[in-house]
Coordinates of C-alpha atoms and ligand atoms in Angstrom, one line a residue:
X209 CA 79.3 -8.3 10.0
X210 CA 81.6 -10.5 8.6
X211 CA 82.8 -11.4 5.2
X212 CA 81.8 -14.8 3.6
X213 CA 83.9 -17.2 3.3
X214 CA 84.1 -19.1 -0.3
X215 CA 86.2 -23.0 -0.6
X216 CA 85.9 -22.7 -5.0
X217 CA 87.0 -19.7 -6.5
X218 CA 84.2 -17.2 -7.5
X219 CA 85.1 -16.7 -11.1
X220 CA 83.3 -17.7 -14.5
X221 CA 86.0 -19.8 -16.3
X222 CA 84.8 -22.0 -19.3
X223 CA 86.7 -25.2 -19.7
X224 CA 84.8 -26.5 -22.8
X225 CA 82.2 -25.1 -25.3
X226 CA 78.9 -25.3 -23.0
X227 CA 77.3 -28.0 -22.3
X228 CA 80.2 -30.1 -22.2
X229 CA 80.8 -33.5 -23.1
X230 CA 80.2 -35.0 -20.0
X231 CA 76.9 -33.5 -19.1
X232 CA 75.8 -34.5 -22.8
X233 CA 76.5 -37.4 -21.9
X234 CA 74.4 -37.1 -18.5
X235 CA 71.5 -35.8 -20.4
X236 CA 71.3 -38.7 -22.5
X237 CA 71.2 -41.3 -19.7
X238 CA 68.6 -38.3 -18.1
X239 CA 66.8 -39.0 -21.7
X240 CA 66.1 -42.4 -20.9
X241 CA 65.1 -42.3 -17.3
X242 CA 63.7 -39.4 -15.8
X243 CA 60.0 -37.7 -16.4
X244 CA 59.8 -35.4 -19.3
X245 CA 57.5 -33.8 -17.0
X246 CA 60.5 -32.6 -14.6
X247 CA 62.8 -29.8 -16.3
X248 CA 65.7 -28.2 -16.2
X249 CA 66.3 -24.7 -17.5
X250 CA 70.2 -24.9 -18.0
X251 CA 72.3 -28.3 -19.4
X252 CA 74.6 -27.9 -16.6
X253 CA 75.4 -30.9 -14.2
X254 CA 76.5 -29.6 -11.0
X255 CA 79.3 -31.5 -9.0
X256 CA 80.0 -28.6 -6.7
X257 CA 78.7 -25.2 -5.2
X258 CA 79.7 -22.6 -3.4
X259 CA 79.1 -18.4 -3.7
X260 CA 77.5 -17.4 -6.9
X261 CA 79.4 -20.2 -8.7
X262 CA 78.4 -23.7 -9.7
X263 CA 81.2 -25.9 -11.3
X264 CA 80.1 -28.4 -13.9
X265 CA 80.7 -32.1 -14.4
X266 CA 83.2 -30.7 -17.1
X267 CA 84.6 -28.5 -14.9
X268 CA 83.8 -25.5 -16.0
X269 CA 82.4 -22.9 -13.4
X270 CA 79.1 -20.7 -14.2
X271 CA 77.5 -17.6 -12.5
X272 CA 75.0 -18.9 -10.9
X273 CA 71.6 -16.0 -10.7
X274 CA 69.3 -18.9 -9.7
X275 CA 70.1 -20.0 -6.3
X276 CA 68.2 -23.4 -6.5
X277 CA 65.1 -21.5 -7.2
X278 CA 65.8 -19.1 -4.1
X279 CA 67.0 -21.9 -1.8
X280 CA 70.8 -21.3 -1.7
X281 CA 70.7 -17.8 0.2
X282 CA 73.6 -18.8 2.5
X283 CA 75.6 -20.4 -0.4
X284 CA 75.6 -24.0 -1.2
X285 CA 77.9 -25.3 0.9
X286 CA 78.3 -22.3 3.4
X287 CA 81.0 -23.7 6.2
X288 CA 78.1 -23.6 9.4
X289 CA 75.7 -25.5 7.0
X290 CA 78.0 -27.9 6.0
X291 CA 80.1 -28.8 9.5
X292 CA 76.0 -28.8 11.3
X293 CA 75.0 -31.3 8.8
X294 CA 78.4 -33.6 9.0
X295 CA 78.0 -33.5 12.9
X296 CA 74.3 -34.6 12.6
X297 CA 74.2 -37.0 10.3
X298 CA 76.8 -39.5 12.0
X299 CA 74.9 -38.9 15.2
X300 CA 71.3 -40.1 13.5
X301 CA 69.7 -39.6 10.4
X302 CA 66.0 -39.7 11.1
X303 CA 63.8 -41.0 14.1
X304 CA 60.5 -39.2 13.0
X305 CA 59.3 -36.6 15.3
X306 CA 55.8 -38.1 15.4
X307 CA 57.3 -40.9 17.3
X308 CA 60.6 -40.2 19.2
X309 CA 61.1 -36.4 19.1
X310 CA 64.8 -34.8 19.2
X311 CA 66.4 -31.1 19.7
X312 CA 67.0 -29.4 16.7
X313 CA 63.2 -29.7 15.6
X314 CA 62.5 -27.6 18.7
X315 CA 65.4 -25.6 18.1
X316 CA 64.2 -24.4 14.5
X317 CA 60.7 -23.8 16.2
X318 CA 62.2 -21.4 18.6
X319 CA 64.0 -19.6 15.8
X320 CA 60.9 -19.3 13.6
X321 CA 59.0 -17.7 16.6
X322 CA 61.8 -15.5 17.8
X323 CA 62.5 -14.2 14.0
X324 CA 59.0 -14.0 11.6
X325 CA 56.7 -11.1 11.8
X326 CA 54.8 -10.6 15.2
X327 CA 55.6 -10.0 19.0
X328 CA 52.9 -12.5 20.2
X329 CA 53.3 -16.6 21.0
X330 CA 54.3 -18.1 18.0
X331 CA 53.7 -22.0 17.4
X332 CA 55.1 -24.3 13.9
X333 CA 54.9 -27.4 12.5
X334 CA 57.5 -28.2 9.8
X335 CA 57.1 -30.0 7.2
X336 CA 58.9 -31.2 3.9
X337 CA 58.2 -28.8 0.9
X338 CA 56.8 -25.1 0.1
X339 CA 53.8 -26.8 -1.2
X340 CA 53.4 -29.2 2.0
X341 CA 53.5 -25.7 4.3
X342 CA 50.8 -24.0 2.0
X343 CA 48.8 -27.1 2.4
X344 CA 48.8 -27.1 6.2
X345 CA 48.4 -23.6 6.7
X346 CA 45.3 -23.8 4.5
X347 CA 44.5 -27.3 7.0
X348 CA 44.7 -24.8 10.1
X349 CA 42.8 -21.9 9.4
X350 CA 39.7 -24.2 8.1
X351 CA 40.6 -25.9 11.5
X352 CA 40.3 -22.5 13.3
X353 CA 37.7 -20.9 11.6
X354 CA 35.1 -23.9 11.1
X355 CA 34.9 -21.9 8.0
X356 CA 35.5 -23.9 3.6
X357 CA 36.5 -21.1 1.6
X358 CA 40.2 -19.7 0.5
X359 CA 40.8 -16.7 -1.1
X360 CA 44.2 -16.5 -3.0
X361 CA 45.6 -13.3 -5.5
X362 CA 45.5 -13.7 -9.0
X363 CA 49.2 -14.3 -10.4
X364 CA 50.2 -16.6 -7.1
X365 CA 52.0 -19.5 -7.3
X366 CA 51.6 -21.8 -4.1
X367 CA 52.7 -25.2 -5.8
X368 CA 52.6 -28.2 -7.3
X369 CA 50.3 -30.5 -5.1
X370 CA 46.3 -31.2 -5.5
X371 CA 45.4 -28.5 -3.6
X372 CA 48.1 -25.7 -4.0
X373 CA 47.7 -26.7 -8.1
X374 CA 44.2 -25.2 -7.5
X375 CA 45.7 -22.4 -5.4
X376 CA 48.3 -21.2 -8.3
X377 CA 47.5 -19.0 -11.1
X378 CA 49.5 -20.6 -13.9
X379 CA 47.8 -22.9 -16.0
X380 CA 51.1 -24.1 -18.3
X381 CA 53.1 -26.0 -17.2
X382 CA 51.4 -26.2 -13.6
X383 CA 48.0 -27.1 -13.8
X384 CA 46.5 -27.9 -17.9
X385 CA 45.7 -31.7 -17.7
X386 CA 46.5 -32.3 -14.3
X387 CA 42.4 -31.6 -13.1
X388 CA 39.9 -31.8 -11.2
X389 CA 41.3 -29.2 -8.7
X390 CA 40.6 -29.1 -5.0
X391 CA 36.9 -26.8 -4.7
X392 CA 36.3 -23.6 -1.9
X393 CA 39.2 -21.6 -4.0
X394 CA 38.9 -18.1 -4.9
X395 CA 41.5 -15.9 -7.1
X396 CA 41.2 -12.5 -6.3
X397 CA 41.8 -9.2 -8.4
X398 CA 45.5 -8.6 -6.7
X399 CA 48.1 -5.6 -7.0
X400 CA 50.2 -5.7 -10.1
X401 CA 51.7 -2.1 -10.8
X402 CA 53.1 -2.2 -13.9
X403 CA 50.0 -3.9 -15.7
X404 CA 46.9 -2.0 -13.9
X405 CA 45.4 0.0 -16.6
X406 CA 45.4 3.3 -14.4
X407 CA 48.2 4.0 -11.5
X408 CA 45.8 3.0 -8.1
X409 CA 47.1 3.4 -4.8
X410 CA 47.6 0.1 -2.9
X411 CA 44.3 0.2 -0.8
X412 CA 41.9 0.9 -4.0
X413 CA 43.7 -2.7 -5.6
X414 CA 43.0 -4.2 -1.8
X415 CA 39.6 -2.6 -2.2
X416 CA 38.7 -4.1 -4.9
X417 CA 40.0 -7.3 -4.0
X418 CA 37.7 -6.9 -0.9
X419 CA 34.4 -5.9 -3.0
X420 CA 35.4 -8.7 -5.2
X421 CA 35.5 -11.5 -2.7
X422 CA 32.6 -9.8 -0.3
X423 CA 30.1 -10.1 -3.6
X424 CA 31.2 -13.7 -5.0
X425 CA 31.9 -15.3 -1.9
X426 CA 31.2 -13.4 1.4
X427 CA 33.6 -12.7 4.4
X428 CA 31.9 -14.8 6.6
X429 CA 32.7 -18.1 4.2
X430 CA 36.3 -17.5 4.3
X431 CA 38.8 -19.4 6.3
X432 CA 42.0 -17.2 4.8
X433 CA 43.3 -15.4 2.5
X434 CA 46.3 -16.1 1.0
X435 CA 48.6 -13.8 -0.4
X436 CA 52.7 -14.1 -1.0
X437 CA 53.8 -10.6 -0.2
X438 CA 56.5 -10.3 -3.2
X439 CA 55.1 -12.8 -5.8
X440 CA 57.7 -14.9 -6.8
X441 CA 56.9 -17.5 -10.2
X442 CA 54.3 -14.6 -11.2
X443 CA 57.0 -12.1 -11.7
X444 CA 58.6 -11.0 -8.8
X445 CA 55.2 -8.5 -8.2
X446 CA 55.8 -5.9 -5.6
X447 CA 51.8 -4.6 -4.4
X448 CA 50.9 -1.3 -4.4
X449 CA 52.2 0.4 -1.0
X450 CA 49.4 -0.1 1.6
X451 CA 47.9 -2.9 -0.2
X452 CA 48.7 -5.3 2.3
X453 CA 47.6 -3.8 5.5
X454 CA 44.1 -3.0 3.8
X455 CA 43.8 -6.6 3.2
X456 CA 44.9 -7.2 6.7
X457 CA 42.9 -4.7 8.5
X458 CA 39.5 -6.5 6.5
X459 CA 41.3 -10.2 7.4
X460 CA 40.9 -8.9 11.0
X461 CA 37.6 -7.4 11.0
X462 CA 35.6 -10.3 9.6
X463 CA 38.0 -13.2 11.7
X464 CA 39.7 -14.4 8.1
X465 CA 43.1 -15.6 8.7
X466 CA 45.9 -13.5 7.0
X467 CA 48.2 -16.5 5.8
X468 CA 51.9 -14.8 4.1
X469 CA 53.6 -17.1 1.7
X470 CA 56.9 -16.3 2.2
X471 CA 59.1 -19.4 1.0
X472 CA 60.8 -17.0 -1.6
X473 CA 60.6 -13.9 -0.7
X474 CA 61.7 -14.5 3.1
X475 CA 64.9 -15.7 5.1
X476 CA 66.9 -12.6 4.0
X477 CA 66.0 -12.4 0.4
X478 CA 64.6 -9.4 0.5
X479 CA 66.3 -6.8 2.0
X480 CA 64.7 -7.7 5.4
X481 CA 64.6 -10.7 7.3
X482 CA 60.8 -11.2 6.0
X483 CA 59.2 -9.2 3.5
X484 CA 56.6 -8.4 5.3
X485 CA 58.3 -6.2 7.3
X486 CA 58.3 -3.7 4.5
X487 CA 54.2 -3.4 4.9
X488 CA 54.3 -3.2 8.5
X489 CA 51.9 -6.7 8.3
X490 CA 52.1 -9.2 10.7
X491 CA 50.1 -12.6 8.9
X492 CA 48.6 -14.6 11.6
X493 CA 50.4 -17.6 9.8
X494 CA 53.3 -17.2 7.7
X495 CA 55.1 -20.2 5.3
X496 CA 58.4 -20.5 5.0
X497 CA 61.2 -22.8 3.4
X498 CA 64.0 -22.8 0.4
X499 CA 66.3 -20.5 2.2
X500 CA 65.2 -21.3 6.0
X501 CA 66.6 -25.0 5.2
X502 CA 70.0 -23.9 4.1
X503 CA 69.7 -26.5 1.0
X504 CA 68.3 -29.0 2.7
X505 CA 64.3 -29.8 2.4
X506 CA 62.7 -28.1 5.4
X507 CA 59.4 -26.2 5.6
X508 CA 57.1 -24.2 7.5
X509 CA 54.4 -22.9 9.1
X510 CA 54.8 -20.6 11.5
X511 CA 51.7 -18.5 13.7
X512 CA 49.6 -17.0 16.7
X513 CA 49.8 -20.2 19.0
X514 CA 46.6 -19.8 19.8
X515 CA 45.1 -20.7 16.2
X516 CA 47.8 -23.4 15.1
X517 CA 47.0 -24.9 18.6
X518 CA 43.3 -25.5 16.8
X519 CA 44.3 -28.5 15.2
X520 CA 43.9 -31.8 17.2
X521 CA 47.1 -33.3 18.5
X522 CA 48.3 -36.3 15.3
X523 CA 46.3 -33.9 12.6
X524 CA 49.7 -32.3 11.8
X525 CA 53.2 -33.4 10.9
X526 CA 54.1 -36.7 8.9
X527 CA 56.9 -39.5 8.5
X528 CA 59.8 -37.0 7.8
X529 CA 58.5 -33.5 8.3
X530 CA 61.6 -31.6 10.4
X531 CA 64.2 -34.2 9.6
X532 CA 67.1 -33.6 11.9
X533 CA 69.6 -33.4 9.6
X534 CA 67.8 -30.8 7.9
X535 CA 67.0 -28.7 10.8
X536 CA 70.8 -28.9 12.0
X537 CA 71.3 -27.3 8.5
X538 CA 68.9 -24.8 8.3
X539 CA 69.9 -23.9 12.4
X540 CA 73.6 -23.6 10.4
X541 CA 72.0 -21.1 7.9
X542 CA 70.2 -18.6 10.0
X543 CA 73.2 -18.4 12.4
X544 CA 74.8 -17.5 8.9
X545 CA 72.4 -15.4 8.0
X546 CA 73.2 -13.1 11.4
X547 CA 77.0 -13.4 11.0
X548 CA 77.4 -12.4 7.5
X549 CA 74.4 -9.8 7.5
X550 CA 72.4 -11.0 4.5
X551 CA 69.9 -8.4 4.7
X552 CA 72.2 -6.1 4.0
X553 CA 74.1 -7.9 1.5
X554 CA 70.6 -8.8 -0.4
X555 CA 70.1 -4.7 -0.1
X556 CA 73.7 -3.9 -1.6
X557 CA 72.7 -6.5 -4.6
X558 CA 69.3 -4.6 -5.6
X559 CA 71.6 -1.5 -5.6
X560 CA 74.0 -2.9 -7.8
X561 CA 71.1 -4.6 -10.3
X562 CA 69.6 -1.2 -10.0
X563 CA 72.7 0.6 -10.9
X564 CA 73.2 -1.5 -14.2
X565 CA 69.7 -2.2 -15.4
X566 CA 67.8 0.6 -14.6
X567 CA 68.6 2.8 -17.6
X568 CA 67.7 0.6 -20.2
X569 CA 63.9 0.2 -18.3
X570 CA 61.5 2.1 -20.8
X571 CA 64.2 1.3 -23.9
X572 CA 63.9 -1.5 -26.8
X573 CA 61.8 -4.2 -25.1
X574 CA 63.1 -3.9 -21.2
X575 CA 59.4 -2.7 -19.6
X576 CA 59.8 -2.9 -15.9
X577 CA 63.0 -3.2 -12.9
X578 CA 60.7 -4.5 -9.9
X579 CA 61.5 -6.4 -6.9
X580 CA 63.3 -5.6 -3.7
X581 CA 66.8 -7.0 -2.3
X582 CA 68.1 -9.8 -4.4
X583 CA 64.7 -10.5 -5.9
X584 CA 64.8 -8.5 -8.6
X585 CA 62.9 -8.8 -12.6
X586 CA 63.4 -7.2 -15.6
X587 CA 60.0 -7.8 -17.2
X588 CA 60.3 -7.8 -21.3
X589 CA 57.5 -6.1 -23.9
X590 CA 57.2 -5.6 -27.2
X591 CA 59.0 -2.6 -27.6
X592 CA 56.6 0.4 -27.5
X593 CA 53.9 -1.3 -25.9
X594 CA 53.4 -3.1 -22.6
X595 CA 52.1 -6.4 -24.5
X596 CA 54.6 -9.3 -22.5
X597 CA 57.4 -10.4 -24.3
X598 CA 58.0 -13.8 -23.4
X599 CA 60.2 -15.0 -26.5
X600 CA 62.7 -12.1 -25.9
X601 CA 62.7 -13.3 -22.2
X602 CA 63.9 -16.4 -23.2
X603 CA 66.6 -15.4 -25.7
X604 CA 68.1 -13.4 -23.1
X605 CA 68.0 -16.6 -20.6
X606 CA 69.8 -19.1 -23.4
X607 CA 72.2 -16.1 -24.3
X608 CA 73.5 -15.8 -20.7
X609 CA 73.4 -19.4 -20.5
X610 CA 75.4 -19.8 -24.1
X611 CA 78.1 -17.6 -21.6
X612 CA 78.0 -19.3 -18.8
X613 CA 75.5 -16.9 -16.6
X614 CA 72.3 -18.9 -15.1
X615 CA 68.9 -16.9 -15.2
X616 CA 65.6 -17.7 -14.5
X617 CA 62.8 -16.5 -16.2
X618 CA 59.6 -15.9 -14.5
X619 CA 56.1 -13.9 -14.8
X620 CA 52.5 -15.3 -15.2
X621 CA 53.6 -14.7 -19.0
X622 CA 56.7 -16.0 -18.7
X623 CA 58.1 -12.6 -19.9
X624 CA 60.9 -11.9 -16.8
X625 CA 64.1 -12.4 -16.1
X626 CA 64.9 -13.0 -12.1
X627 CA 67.9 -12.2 -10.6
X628 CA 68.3 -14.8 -8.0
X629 CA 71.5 -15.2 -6.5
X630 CA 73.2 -16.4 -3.3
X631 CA 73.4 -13.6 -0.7
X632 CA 76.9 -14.1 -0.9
X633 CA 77.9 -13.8 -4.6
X634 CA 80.3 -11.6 -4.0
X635 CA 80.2 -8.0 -5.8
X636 CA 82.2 -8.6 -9.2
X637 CA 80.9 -11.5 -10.1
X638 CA 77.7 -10.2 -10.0
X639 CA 78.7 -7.0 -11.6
X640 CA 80.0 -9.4 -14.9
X641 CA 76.6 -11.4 -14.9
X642 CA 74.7 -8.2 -15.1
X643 CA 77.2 -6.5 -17.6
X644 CA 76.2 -9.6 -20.0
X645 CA 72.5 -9.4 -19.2
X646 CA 72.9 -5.6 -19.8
X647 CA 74.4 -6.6 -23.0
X648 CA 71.6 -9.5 -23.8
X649 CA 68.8 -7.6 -23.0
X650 CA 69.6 -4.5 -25.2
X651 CA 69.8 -5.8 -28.4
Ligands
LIG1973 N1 55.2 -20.9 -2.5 C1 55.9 -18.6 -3.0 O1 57.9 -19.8 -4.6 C2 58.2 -22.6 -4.9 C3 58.9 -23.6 -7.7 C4 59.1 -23.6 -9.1 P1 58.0 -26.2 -3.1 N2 58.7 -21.8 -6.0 C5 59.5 -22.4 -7.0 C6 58.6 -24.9 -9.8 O2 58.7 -24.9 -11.0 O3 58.1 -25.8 -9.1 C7 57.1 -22.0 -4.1 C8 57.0 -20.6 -3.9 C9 56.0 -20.1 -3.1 C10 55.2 -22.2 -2.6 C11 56.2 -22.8 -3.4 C12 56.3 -24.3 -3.4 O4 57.4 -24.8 -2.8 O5 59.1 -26.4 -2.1 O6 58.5 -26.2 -4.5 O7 56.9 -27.2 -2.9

């Protein structure tokens, strides 16, 4: 394995008082312009990224615990990613692979079949967006299956379009006004540790999952279920061991396709190269994207060939889905990935988040540590209680940001604090960002 290699220096240096003038000055033209309905959880305006730093349009250069939402793993502007995508691009920046097909789409295809869960023939299609993946997979199994109905966990978040609005748990900010919702959904009872009212083991919570959805909607009606295997938005919900291959076993039995949402959780992030590996689960079709494009939009879905092959030839793809640029970037990133070991490093980051914030879980209002690799959450309470804490969550989030540490909250109560980062954020400056949350969080 080999060490990263960083072009800005991977320190937290404050140039101004935070935000600066100039990206006041950015937020006010932003003020004008842009959506209210788009947000942005920290005031900084990024001009360049690298590591576990971002440097401001003031210049000043912040911790960075967010990763683009997940995206960044490699780094933002890791050297492979960055030289694949300056070859690429002045050779040809789109010809649509619905009419005149190229390389590196085929390429990323042979990666995703060679590396996701599963030693049987694999088949993708890839496609823009997180959301755009969840979509087709959902397209494909009713495809396979003949069959309407989709059952998803409780807490998911699958995103932002007609249909994976319906599919996420969240009501505000992701779904209230923005109704009707696509029909045939189905949220089941999932496996959320910390909040079940007795300890169960992880095939009781599948169980009764399973009883749930065989009484309300009935195996035969299903087309898939639907599960990410870490949630990620909900707060960063690791199931009960042997959870997953209870749901999997029934998925089988009954001919339901077992579809994995792992465009967080996989690509590294956790530990492993997919979380799924932790449950011994292979999904029939898994979703990928953030980290497998390197930074740049890529997405997909990934299964047996034999039921992505279902759908008629011209039923899949669209104007821009595998963009070559895109896939020279994300074929940049999982060559990363190899050469710098990100499993491991994501493994040496949950020890060091583990080493600094697990002895203030079960103190003032830090409830819960969860998570695996470098997708981690402190969950807040009201101190004594388990009741979710989601004001203290975001205290702690504008007091790192006040210091020039980015953290995202999370949780279906908006009551976590993720930590996020780059694979490569080297150790110190991680240990400084958690010394400050450590700091944040216990007062
Ligand atoms: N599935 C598991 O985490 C995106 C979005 C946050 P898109 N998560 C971050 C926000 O506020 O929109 C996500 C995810 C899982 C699907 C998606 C959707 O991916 O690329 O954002 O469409």
């Amino acid at each position: 394995m080999s060490d990263p290699i960083y072009h800005l220096p991977q320190e937290r240096r404050l140039v101004t008082e935070l935000p600066g003038p100039k990206s006041k000055e950015l937020a006010a033209r932003r003020d004008a312009v842009v959506a209210k309905g788009v947000s942005s959880s920290s005031p900084f305006y990024v001009t360049e990224a690298d590591g576990g730093v971002l440097v401001d349009a003031d210049g000043n250069s912040v911790i960075d615990l967010g990763a683009g939402i997940a995206v960044t793993s490699v780094g933002a502007s890791a050297p492979k990613v960055v030289a694949n995508v300056q070859e690429a691009v002045a050779r040809f920046t789109h010809s649509s692979f619905a009419t005149t097909p190229y390389q590196g789409y085929v390429d990323v295809c042979e990666r995703l079949a060679e590396l996701t869960p599963g030693s049987f023939a694999k088949k993708s299609v890839l496609v823009n967006s997180g959301a755009e993946a969840v979509e087709n997979a959902v397209k494909i199994a009713r495809h396979a299956t003949g069959r309407a109905a989709v059952a998803v966990a409780e807490n998911a978040f699958h995103g932002r379009t007609n249909l994976t609005m319906a599919l996420t748990s969240k009501a505000m900010p992701y779904k209230a006004g923005f109704g009707p919702f696509a029909p045939e959904i189905y949220h089941f009872p999932s496996s959320y540790p910390f909040r079940e009212p007795a300890p169960i083991t992880g095939e009781q919570a599948a169980q009764r999952a399973i009883s749930y959805l065989e009484t309300t909607v009935g195996a035969d009606k299903l087309a898939c279920l639907l599960q990410e295997p870490i949630q990620g938005e909900g707060g960063f919900i690791v199931p009960a061991e042997g959870y997953l291959p209870t749901l999997q076993a029934w998925c089988r039995e009954h001919g339901i396709v077992f579809i994995l949402d792992e465009i967080q959780c996989g690509f590294c992030r956790s530990g492993k190269w997919f979380a799924s590996e932790y449950d011994g689960v292979e999904p029939d079709l898994i979703t990928t994207a953030k980290a497998l494009g390197g930074g740049l939009p890529l997405a997909a879905v990934t299964g047996r060939a034999e039921i992505v092959d279902s759908a008629q030839t011209g039923g899949l793809g669209g104007t821009y889905g595998g963009n070559p640029v895109s896939c020279a970037a994300s074929l940049g990133a999982i060559d990363t990935m190899k050469e710098w070991d990100l499993p491991a490093r994501a493994r040496a980051i949950e020890a060091a988040i583990r080493a600094k914030v697990q002895p203030l879980v079960g103190t003032g209002s830090v409830g819960d540590l969860r998570g695996r690799g470098a997708m981690m959450a402190v969950e807040f309470v009201n101190p004594g209680t388990k009741d979710p804490d989601p004001a203290k969550a975001g205290q702690v989030a504008s007091t790192l940001l006040e210091q020039g540490v980015i953290a995202l909250t999370c949780g279906i109560y908006g009551s976590c604090i993720r930590f996020l980062p780059a694979l490569t954020i080297p150790a110190g400056l991680l240990d400084e960002a958690l010394d400050l949350f450590v700091e944040a969080a216990g007062n």
